[in-house]
mmCIF file of C-alpha atoms in Angstrom:
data_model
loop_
_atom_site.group_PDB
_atom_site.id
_atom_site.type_symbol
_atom_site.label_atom_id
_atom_site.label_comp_id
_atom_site.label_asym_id
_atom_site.label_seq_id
_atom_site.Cartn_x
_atom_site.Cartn_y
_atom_site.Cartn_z
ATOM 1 C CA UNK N 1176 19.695 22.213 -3.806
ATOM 2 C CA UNK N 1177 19.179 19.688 -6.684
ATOM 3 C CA UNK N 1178 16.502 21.885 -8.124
ATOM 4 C CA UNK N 1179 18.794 24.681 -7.930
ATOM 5 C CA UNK N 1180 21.009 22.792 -9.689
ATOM 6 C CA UNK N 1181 19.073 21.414 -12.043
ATOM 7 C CA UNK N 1182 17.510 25.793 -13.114
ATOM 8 C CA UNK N 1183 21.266 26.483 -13.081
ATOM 9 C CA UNK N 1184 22.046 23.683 -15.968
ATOM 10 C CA UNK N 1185 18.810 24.910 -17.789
ATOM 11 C CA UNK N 1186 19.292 28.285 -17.535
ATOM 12 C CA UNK N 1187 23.399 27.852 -18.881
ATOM 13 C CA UNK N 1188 22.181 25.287 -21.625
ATOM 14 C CA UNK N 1189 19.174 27.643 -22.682
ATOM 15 C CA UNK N 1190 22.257 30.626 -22.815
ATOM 16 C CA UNK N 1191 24.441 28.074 -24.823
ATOM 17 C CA UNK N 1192 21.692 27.540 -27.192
ATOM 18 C CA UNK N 1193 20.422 31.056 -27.907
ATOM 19 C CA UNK N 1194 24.014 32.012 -28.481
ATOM 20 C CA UNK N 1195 24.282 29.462 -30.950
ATOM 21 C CA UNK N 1196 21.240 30.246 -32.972
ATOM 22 C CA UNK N 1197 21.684 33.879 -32.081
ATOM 23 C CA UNK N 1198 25.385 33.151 -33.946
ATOM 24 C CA UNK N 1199 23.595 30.946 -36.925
ATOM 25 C CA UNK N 1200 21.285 34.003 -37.821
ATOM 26 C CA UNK N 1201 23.632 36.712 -38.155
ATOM 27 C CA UNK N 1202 26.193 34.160 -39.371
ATOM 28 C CA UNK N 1203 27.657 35.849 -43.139
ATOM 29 C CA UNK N 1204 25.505 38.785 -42.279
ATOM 30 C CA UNK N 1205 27.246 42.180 -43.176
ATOM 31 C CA UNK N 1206 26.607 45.403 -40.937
ATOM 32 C CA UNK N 1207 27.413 48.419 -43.170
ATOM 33 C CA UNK N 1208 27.744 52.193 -42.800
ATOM 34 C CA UNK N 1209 28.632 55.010 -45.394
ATOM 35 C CA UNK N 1210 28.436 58.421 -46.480
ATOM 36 C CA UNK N 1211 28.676 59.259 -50.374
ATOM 37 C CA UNK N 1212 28.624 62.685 -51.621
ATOM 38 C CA UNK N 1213 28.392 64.367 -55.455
ATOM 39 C CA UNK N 1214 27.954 67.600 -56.914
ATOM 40 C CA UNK N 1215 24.603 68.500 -57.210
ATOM 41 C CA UNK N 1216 23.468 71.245 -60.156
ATOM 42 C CA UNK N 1217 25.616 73.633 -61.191
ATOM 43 C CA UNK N 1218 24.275 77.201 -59.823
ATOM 44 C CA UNK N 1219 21.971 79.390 -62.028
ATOM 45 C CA UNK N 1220 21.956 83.228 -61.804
ATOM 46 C CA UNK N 1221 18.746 85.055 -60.903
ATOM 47 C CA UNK N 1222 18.501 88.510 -62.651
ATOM 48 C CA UNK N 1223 15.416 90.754 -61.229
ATOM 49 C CA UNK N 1224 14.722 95.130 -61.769
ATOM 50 C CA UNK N 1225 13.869 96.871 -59.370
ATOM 51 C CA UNK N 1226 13.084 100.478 -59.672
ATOM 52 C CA UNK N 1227 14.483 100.668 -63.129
ATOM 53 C CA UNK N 1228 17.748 98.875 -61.250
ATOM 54 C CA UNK N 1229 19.465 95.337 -62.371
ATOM 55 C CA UNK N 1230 20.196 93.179 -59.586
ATOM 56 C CA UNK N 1231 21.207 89.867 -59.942
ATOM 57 C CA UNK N 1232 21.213 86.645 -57.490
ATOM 58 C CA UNK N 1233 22.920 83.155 -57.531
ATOM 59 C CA UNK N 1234 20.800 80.442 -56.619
ATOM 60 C CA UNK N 1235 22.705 77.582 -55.426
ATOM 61 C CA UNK N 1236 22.063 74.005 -54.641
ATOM 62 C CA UNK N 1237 23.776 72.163 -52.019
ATOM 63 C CA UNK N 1238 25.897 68.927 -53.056
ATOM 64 C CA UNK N 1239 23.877 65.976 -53.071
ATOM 65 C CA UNK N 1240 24.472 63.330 -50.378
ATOM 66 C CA UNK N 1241 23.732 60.435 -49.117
ATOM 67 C CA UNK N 1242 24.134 58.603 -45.910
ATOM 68 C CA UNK N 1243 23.626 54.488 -45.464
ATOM 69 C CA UNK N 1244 23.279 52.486 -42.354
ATOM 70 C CA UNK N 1245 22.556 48.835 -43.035
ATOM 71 C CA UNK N 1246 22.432 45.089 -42.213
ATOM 72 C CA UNK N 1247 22.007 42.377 -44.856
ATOM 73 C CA UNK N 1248 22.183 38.574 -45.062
ATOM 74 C CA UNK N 1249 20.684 37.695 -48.153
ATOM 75 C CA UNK N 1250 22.868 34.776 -50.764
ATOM 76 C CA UNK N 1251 23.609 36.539 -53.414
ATOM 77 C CA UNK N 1252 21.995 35.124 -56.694
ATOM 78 C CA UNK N 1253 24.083 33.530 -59.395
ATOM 79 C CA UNK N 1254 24.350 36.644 -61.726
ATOM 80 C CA UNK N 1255 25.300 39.042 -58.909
ATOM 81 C CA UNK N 1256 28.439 39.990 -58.830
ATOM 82 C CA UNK N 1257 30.412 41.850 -55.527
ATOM 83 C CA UNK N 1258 32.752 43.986 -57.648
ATOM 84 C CA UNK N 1259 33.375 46.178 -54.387
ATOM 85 C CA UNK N 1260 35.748 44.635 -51.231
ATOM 86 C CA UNK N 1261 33.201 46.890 -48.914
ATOM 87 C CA UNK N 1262 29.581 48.118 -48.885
ATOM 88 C CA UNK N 1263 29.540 51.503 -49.878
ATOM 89 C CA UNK N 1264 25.176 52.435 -49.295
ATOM 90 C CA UNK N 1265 25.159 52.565 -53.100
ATOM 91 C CA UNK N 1266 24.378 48.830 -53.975
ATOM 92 C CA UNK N 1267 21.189 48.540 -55.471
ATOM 93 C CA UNK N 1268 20.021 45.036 -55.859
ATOM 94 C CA UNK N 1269 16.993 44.358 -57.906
ATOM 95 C CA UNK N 1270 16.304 40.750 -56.450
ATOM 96 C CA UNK N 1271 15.796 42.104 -52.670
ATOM 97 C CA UNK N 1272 12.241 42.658 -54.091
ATOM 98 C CA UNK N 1273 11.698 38.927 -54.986
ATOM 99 C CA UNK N 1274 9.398 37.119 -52.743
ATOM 100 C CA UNK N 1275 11.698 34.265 -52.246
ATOM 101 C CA UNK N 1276 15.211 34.114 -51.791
ATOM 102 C CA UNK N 1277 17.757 31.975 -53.559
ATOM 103 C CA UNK N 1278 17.939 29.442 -50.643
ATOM 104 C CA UNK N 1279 15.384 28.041 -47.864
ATOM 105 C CA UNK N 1280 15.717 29.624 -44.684
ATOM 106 C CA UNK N 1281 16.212 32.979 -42.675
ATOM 107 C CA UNK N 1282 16.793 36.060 -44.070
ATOM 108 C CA UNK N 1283 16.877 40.188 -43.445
ATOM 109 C CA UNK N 1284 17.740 43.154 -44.498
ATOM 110 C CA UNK N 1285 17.301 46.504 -42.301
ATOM 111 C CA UNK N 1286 18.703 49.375 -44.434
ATOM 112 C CA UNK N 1287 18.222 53.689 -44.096
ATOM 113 C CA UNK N 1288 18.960 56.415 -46.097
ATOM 114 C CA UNK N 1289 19.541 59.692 -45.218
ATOM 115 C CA UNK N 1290 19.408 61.569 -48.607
ATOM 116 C CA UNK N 1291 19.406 64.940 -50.183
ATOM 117 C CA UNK N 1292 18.996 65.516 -53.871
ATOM 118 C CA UNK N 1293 18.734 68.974 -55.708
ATOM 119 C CA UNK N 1294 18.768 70.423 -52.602
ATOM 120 C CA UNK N 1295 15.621 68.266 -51.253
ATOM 121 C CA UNK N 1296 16.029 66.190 -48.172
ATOM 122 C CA UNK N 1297 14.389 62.158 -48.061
ATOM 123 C CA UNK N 1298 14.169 59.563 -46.034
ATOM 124 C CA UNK N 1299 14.423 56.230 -47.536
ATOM 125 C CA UNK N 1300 14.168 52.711 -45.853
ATOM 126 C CA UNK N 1301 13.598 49.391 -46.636
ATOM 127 C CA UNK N 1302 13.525 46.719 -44.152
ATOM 128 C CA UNK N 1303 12.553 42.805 -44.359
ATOM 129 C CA UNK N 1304 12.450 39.677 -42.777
ATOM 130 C CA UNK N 1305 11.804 36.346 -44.833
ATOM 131 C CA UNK N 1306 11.358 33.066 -44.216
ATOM 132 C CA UNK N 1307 11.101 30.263 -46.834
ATOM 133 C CA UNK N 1308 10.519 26.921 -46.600
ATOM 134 C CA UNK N 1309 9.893 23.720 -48.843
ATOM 135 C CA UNK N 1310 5.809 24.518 -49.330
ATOM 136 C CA UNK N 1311 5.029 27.912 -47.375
ATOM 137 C CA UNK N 1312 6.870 31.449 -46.974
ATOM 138 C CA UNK N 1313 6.259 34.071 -44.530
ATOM 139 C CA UNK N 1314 7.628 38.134 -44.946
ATOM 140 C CA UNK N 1315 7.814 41.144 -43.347
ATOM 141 C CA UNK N 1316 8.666 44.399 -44.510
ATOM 142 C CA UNK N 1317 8.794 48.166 -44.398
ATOM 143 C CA UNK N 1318 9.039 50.147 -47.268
ATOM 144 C CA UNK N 1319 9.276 53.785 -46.772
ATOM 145 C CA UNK N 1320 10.525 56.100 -49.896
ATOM 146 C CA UNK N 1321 10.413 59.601 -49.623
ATOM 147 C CA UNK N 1322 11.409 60.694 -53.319
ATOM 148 C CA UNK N 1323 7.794 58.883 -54.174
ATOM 149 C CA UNK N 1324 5.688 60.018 -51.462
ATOM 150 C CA UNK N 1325 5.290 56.197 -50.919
ATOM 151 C CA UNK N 1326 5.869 54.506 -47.091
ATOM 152 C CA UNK N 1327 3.769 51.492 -45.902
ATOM 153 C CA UNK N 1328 4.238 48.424 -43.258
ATOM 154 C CA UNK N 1329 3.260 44.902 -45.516
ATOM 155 C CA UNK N 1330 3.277 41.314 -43.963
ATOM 156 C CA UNK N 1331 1.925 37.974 -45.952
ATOM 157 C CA UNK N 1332 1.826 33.967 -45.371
ATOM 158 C CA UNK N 1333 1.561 32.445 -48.166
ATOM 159 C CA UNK N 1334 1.426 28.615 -49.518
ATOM 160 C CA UNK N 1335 4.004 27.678 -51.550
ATOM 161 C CA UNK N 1336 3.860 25.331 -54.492
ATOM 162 C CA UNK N 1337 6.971 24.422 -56.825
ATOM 163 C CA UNK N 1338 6.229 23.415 -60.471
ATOM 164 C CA UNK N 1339 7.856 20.533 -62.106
ATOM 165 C CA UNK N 1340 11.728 19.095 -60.630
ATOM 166 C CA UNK N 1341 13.675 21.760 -59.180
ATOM 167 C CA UNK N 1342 17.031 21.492 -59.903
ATOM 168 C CA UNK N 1343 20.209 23.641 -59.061
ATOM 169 C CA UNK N 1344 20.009 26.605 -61.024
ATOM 170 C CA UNK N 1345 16.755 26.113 -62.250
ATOM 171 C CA UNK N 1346 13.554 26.631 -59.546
ATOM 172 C CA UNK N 1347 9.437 27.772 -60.543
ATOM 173 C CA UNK N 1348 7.107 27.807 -58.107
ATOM 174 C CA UNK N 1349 3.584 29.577 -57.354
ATOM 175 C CA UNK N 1350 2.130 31.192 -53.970
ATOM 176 C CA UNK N 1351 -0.986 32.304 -52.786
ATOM 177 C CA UNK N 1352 -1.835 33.366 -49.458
ATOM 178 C CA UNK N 1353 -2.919 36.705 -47.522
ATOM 179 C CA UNK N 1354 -1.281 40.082 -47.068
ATOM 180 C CA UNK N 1355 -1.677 42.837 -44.668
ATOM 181 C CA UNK N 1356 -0.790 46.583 -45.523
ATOM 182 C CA UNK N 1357 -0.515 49.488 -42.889
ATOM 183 C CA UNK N 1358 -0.350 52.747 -44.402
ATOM 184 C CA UNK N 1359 -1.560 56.193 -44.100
ATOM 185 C CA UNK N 1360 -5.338 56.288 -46.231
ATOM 186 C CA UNK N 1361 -4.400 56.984 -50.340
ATOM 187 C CA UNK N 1362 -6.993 58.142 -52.034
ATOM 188 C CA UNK N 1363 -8.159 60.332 -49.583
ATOM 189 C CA UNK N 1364 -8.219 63.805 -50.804
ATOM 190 C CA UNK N 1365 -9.247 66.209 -48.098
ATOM 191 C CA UNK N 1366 -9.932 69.381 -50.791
ATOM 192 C CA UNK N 1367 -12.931 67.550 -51.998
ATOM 193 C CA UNK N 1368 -15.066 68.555 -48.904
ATOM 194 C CA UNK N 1369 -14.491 72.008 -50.426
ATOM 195 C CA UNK N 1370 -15.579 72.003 -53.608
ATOM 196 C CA UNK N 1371 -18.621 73.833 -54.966
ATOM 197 C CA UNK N 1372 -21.604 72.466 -56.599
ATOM 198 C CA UNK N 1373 -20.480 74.122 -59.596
ATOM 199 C CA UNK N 1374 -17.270 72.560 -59.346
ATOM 200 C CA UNK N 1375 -14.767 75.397 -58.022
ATOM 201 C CA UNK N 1376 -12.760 75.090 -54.912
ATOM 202 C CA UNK N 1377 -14.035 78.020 -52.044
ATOM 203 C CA UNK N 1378 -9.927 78.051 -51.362
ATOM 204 C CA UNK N 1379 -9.893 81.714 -49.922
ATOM 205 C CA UNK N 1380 -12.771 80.614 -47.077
ATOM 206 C CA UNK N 1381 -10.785 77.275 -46.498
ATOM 207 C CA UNK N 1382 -7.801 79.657 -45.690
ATOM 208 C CA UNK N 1383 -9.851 81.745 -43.692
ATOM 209 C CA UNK N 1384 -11.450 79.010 -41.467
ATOM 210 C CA UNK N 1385 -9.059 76.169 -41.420
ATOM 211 C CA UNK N 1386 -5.724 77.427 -41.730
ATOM 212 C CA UNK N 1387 -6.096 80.676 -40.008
ATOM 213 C CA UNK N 1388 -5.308 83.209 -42.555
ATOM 214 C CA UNK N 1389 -7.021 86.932 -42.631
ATOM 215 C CA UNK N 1390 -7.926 89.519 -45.229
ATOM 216 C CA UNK N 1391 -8.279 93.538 -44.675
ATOM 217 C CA UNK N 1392 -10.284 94.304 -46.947
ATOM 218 C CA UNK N 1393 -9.382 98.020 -46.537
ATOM 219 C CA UNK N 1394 -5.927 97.761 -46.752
ATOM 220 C CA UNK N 1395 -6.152 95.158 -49.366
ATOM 221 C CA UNK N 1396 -3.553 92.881 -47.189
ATOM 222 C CA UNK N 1397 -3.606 89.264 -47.002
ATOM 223 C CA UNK N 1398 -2.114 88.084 -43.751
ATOM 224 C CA UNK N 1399 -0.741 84.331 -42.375
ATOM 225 C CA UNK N 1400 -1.804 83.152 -39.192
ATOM 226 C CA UNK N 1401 1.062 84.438 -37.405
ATOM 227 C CA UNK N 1402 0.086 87.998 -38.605
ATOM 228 C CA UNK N 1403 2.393 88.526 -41.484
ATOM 229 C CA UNK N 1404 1.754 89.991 -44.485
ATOM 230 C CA UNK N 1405 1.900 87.592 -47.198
ATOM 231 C CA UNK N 1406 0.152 89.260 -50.147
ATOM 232 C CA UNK N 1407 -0.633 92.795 -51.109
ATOM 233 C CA UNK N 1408 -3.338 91.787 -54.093
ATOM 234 C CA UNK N 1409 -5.251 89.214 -55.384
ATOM 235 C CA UNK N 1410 -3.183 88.061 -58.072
ATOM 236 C CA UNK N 1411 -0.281 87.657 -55.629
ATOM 237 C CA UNK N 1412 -2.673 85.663 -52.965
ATOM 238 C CA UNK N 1413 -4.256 83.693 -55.658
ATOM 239 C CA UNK N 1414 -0.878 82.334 -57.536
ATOM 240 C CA UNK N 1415 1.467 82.138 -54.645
ATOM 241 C CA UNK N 1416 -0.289 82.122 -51.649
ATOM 242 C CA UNK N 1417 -2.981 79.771 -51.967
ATOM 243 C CA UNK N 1418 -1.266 76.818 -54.042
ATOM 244 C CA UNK N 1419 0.931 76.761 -50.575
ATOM 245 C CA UNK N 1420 -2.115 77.086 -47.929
ATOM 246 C CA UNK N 1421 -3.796 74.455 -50.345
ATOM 247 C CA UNK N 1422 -0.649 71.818 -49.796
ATOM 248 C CA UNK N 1423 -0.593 72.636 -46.230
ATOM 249 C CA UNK N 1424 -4.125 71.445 -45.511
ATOM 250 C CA UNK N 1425 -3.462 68.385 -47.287
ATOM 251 C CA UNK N 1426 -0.790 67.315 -45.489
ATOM 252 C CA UNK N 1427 -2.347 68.765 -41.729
ATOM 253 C CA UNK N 1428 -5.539 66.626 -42.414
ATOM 254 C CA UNK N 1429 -3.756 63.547 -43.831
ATOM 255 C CA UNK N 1430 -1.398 63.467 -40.450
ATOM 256 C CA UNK N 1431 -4.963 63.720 -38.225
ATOM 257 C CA UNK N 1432 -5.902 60.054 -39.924
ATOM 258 C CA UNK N 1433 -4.645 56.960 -38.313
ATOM 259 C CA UNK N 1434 -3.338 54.756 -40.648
ATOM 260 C CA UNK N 1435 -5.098 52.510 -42.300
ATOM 261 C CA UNK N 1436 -5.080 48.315 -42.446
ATOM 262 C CA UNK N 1437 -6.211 46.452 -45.993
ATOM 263 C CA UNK N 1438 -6.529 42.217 -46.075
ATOM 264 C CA UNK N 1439 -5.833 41.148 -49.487
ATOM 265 C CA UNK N 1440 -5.890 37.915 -51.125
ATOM 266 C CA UNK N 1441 -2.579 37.678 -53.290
ATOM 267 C CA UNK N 1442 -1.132 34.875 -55.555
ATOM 268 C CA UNK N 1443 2.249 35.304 -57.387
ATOM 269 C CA UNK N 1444 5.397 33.242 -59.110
ATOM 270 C CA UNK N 1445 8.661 33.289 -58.722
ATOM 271 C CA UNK N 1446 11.203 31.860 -61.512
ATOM 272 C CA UNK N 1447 14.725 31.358 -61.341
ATOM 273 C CA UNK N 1448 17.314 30.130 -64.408
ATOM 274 C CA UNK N 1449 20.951 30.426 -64.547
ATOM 275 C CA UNK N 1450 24.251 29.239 -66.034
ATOM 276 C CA UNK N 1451 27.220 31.013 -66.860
ATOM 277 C CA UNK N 1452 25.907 32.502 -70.825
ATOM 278 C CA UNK N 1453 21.772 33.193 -69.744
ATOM 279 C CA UNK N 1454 19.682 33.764 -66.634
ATOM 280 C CA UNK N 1455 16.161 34.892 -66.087
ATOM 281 C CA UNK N 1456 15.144 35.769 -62.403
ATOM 282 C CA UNK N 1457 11.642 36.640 -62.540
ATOM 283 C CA UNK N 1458 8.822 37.247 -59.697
ATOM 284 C CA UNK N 1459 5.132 38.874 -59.887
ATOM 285 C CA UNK N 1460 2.471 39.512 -56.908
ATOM 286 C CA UNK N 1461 -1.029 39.986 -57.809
ATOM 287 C CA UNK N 1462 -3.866 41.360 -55.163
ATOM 288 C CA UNK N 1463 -7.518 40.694 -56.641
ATOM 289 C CA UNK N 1464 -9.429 40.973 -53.862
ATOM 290 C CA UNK N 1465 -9.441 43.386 -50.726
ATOM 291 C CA UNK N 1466 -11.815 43.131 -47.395
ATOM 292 C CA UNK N 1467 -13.820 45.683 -47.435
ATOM 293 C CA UNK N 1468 -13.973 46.312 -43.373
ATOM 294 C CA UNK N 1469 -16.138 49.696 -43.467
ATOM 295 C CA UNK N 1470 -13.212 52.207 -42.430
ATOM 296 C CA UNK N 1471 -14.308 55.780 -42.893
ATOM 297 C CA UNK N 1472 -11.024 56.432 -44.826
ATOM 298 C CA UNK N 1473 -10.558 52.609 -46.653
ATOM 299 C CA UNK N 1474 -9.372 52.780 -50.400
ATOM 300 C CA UNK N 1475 -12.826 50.911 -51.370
ATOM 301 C CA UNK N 1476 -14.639 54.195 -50.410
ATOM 302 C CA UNK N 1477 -12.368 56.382 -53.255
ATOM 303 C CA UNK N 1478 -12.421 53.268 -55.931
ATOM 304 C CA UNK N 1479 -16.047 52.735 -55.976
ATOM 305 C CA UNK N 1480 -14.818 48.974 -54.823
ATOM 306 C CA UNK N 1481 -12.725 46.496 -55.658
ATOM 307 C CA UNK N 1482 -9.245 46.896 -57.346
ATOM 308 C CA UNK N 1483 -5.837 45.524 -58.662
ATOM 309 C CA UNK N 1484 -2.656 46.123 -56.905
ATOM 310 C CA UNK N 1485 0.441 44.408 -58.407
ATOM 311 C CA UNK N 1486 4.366 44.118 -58.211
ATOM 312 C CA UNK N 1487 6.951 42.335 -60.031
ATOM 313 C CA UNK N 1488 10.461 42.230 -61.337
ATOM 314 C CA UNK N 1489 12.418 40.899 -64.096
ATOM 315 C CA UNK N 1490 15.869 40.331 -64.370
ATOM 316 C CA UNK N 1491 17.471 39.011 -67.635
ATOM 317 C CA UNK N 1492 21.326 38.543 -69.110
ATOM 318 C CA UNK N 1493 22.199 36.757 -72.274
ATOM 319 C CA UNK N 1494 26.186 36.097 -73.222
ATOM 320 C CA UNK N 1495 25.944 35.692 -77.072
ATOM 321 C CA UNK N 1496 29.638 35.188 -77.474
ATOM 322 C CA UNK N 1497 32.952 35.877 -75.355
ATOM 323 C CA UNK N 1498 32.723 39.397 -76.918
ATOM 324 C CA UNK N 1499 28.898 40.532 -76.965
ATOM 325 C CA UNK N 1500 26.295 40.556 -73.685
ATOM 326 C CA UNK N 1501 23.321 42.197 -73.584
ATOM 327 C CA UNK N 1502 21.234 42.781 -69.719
ATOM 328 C CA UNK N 1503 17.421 44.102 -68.431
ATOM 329 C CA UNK N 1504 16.771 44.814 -65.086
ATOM 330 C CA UNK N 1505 14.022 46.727 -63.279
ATOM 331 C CA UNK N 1506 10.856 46.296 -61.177
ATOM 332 C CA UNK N 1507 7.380 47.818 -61.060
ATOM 333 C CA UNK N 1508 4.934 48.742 -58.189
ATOM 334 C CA UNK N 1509 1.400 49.564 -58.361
ATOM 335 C CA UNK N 1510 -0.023 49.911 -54.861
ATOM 336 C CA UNK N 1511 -3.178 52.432 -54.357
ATOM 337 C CA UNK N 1512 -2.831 55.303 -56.440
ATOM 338 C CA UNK N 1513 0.764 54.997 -56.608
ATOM 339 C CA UNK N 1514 3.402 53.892 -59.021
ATOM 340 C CA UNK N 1515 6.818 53.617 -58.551
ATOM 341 C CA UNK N 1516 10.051 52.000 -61.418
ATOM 342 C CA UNK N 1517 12.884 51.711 -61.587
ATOM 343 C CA UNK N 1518 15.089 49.641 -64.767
ATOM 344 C CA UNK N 1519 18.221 49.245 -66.870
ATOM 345 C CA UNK N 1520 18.961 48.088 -69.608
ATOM 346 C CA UNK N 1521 22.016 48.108 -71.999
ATOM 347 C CA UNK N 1522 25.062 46.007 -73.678
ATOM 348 C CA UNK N 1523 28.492 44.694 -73.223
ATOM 349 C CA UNK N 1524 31.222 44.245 -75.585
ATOM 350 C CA UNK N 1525 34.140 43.319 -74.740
ATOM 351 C CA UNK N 1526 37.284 43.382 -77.250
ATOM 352 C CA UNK N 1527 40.493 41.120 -76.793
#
């Protein structure tokens, strides 16, 4: 019975306590939903003769959408303003990409987009967790955006060093550690086991033998795999046909490869500066050095070796007067063969 007794106290204080730090992690967090919606390009009429006949076709675009499911707690940073009273989907922070936060401790973000622009559907998502402390920091994220072609899992531990006396407002520091990457294998390019010693691409036997197209020669018919004719010449199979079998292998022998893992080596900054008139936020990763583990479909084996992969933003504001302001924003990535931006930049002026 006292044993009983004594698993029933442990049991209710460990509830107590996972309540409370359950309540302490989600504590100012802010669970958002939303659906925004714009006119997307005007339509365009399509004029076409046929048989000596005008016809003419609208070609219209759907509106443009997007829909936001979210949870953030991340401090906002001295120069970031909430205009809004609720979270629309459409805030865009630049600093989310910063390696450190504005505060030691716990924080997350778990955000999707459902999105369709100029008629083309994406998927966009970006999801982290980060932990910072006085000398190390530790992250995980997701990173998946479809307008890009980009999507890969990261996670790093790095060592954390600050330069000089922090003060409030005012923080450098330097990291270096290790990151891991899961992603599908960039670089690969599957149409390269198909071309020629001469240098051209046998597309019209990689149709034939891969993707399960056929030719009658007598009928001078080009047919899909389902039996459909989908060409009547060779000038129709060569410009329309083919560019669309050729993108269809790619993306059928991409989706047969696991994904692949890369260890890097990374170091990186962050700064942070702000009063009321100036700030400069300011963060950059660098990855010198990758493991080179032997993977059949590893970026080393499309690089010839080694490589740089690098991210960073920059976020600057300057108040000359009470009248005149002038702001840059953005943030680069560099990962693999791919490169994706985003900035702005502009003024202020204010008359009174």
């Amino acid at each position: 019975m006292k044993k009983f007794l004594i698993l029933i106290s442990f049991l209710i204080s460990f509830n107590a306590t996972a309540q409370l730090n359950l309540k302490k992690t989600f504590k100012f967090a802010t669970f958002y939903t939303a659906f925004n919606g714009a006119t997307s390009i005007s339509d365009v009429d399509i004029y076409s003769v046929n048989t000596g006949q005008l016809e003419q076709d609208i070609l219209e675009t759907p509106f443009d959408y997007t829909f936001s499911v979210g949870v953030r707690k991340i401090k906002r940073f001295g120069y970031e303003n909430r205009a809004n009273t609720f979270y629309n989907g459409t805030e865009k922070s630049y600093s989310d990409a910063a390696t450190l936060g504005l505060v030691d401790g716990f924080e997350f973000l778990f955000e999707v987009d459902f999105q369709r622009q100029f008629g083309e559907n994406y998927l966009n998502q970006n999801h982290f967790l980060r932990y910072v402390a006085d000398n190390w920091v530790a992250k995980v994220e997701y990173n998946e955006n479809g307008f890009v072609d980009i999507k890969y899992f990261e996670s790093s531990q790095r060592y954390r060093q600050p330069i000089g006396e922090e003060h409030i407002g005012d923080k450098l520091s330097i990291n270096i550690g290790t990151v891991q990457r899961l992603s599908k294998p960039y670089g690969y390019d599957p149409l390269n086991e198909w071309v020629l010693d001469n240098g051209s691409l046998h597309y019209t036997f990689l149709a034939l033998e891969e993707m399960g197209y056929s030719i009658s020669v007598q009928n001078n018919e080009y047919y899909d795999p389902s039996g459909n004719v989908v060409a009547t010449s060779p000038e129709v199979w060569d410009e329309v046909v083919i560019p669309q079998v050729l993108s269809d292998y790619v993306t059928k022998k991409q989706n047969e490869i696991n994904r692949t893992i890369e260890y890097s080596a990374v170091i990186g900054f962050d700064y942070y500066h702000f009063d009321k008139d100036f700030w400069l936020h300011s963060w950059g990763n660098l990855m010198p050095y990758h493991v080179d583990t032997d993977n059949e479909f590893s970026y080393h084996k499309y690089n010839n070796g080694q490589w740089l992969d690098y991210s960073g933003g920059l976020i600057f504001g300057y108040r000359y007067n009470r009248h005149l302001g002038v702001f840059l924003e953005g943030k680069y990535n560099k990962y693999w063969n791919r490169e994706w931006h985003d900035f702005s930049i502009g003024l202020n002026y204010v008359i009174f």
